[in-house]
Amino acid sequence: MIKNFLFPRDTYNTSASVALLILRIAFAGVLMTHGWAKLTNFEATAQGFAPMGGAVAAGLVVFAEFFCSIGVITGFLYRLALIPLIINMSVAFFAAHGAKLTGEHNGELAFLYLVAFVVLMIAGTGKYAVDRFWAAKK
């Protein structure tokens, strides 16, 4: 069961695989830049997260936004990498932004990331992912 979760045997056509690759690179790539900014300015990031757990919460966010985004882009441990991203965007949308899609301090961007990552979790990697090459060798 875990093997099927990590390395599903879905068949993809080339256009669907390219579309999934573009979505992975676009959403995880842009989110990775947010994570990089938080990582390189970690002390200020941790202070901003003080009401939610300080350095621990900031570290979890950096892990999700930067390191897990790399996993999604490359397709390495893809579905495992998506779990922290989905949790992170859920917390950002529902807790930090109060599930508001309009108005001041809305969570529209967090919601878009959340939807994209859920869709990517359901759809899988496509043909072009490290996990595909790794599973093929086993």
C-alpha positions as a Python dict, from the first residue, in 0.01 Angstrom:
ca = {
    (1, 'M'): (0, 0, 0),
    (2, 'I'): (278, 248, 87),
    (3, 'K'): (464, 148, -229),
    (4, 'N'): (155, 226, -438),
    (5, 'F'): (121, 561, -261),
    (6, 'L'): (482, 656, -325),
    (7, 'F'): (523, 495, -666),
    (8, 'P'): (181, 455, -830),
    (9, 'R'): (168, 266, -1157),
    (10, 'D'): (-46, 522, -1333),
    (11, 'T'): (2, 560, -1705),
    (12, 'Y'): (23, 912, -1840),
    (13, 'N'): (29, 1041, -2193),
    (14, 'T'): (297, 1292, -2286),
    (15, 'S'): (78, 1602, -2291),
    (16, 'A'): (-68, 1528, -1946),
    (17, 'S'): (282, 1465, -1812),
    (18, 'V'): (410, 1794, -1953),
    (19, 'A'): (109, 1977, -1806),
    (20, 'L'): (174, 1824, -1463),
    (21, 'L'): (543, 1914, -1488),
    (22, 'I'): (455, 2276, -1572),
    (23, 'L'): (213, 2294, -1278),
    (24, 'R'): (471, 2142, -1043),
    (25, 'I'): (741, 2385, -1152),
    (26, 'A'): (511, 2690, -1149),
    (27, 'F'): (341, 2644, -813),
    (28, 'A'): (623, 2482, -617),
    (29, 'G'): (883, 2706, -782),
    (30, 'V'): (711, 3028, -685),
    (31, 'L'): (638, 2899, -334),
    (32, 'M'): (1003, 2797, -302),
    (33, 'T'): (1102, 3163, -346),
    (34, 'H'): (881, 3250, -47),
    (35, 'G'): (1051, 2976, 155),
    (36, 'W'): (1397, 3095, 48),
    (37, 'A'): (1317, 3449, 164),
    (38, 'K'): (1204, 3313, 501),
    (39, 'L'): (1512, 3089, 529),
    (40, 'T'): (1764, 3362, 450),
    (41, 'N'): (1598, 3600, 696),
    (42, 'F'): (1510, 3339, 956),
    (43, 'E'): (1538, 3553, 1269),
    (44, 'A'): (1284, 3804, 1141),
    (45, 'T'): (1066, 3519, 1016),
    (46, 'A'): (1071, 3354, 1359),
    (47, 'Q'): (972, 3683, 1524),
    (48, 'G'): (680, 3714, 1282),
    (49, 'F'): (567, 3364, 1380),
    (50, 'A'): (596, 3435, 1757),
    (51, 'P'): (217, 3413, 1818),
    (52, 'M'): (208, 3073, 1644),
    (53, 'G'): (514, 2906, 1796),
    (54, 'G'): (808, 3124, 1698),
    (55, 'A'): (1115, 2948, 1561),
    (56, 'V'): (951, 2603, 1556),
    (57, 'A'): (656, 2722, 1348),
    (58, 'A'): (886, 2924, 1123),
    (59, 'G'): (1111, 2621, 1076),
    (60, 'L'): (817, 2404, 975),
    (61, 'V'): (701, 2666, 726),
    (62, 'V'): (1052, 2697, 579),
    (63, 'F'): (1078, 2317, 556),
    (64, 'A'): (748, 2298, 370),
    (65, 'E'): (787, 2602, 145),
    (66, 'F'): (1151, 2554, 50),
    (67, 'F'): (1260, 2194, 93),
    (68, 'C'): (929, 2022, 12),
    (69, 'S'): (888, 2246, -292),
    (70, 'I'): (1216, 2106, -424),
    (71, 'G'): (1070, 1757, -385),
    (72, 'V'): (757, 1853, -577),
    (73, 'I'): (950, 2021, -858),
    (74, 'T'): (1184, 1725, -905),
    (75, 'G'): (919, 1464, -834),
    (76, 'F'): (1133, 1316, -555),
    (77, 'L'): (921, 1159, -278),
    (78, 'Y'): (652, 1363, -445),
    (79, 'R'): (344, 1274, -247),
    (80, 'L'): (530, 1283, 83),
    (81, 'A'): (657, 1630, -8),
    (82, 'L'): (304, 1747, -85),
    (83, 'I'): (169, 1657, 261),
    (84, 'P'): (354, 1937, 449),
    (85, 'L'): (270, 2181, 169),
    (86, 'I'): (-101, 2101, 192),
    (87, 'I'): (-92, 2132, 572),
    (88, 'N'): (103, 2460, 548),
    (89, 'M'): (-140, 2614, 299),
    (90, 'S'): (-440, 2490, 500),
    (91, 'V'): (-307, 2660, 813),
    (92, 'A'): (-225, 2975, 616),
    (93, 'F'): (-570, 2993, 459),
    (94, 'F'): (-793, 2881, 745),
    (95, 'A'): (-602, 2999, 1054),
    (96, 'A'): (-386, 3291, 945),
    (97, 'H'): (-631, 3442, 696),
    (98, 'G'): (-962, 3328, 846),
    (99, 'A'): (-1066, 3154, 521),
    (100, 'K'): (-1125, 3494, 360),
    (101, 'L'): (-1101, 3509, -19),
    (102, 'T'): (-1172, 3882, -49),
    (103, 'G'): (-1096, 4197, 141),
    (104, 'E'): (-795, 4312, 335),
    (105, 'H'): (-551, 4041, 452),
    (106, 'N'): (-731, 3777, 246),
    (107, 'G'): (-595, 3427, 191),
    (108, 'E'): (-660, 3407, -182),
    (109, 'L'): (-300, 3311, -265),
    (110, 'A'): (-285, 3047, 8),
    (111, 'F'): (-614, 2905, -122),
    (112, 'L'): (-480, 2884, -479),
    (113, 'Y'): (-168, 2703, -359),
    (114, 'L'): (-383, 2469, -148),
    (115, 'V'): (-606, 2378, -441),
    (116, 'A'): (-309, 2330, -675),
    (117, 'F'): (-128, 2104, -428),
    (118, 'V'): (-439, 1894, -364),
    (119, 'V'): (-489, 1854, -740),
    (120, 'L'): (-121, 1757, -781),
    (121, 'M'): (-156, 1503, -498),
    (122, 'I'): (-453, 1344, -671),
    (123, 'A'): (-306, 1358, -1023),
    (124, 'G'): (41, 1228, -940),
    (125, 'T'): (370, 1323, -1097),
    (126, 'G'): (328, 1230, -1460),
    (127, 'K'): (613, 1066, -1654),
    (128, 'Y'): (876, 1328, -1574),
    (129, 'A'): (976, 1277, -1213),
    (130, 'V'): (1261, 1128, -1014),
    (131, 'D'): (1017, 885, -851),
    (132, 'R'): (921, 746, -1193),
    (133, 'F'): (1282, 671, -1285),
    (134, 'W'): (1352, 532, -940),
    (135, 'A'): (1044, 304, -947),
    (136, 'A'): (1130, 184, -1298),
    (137, 'K'): (1472, 67, -1178),
    (138, 'K'): (1328, -140, -893),
}
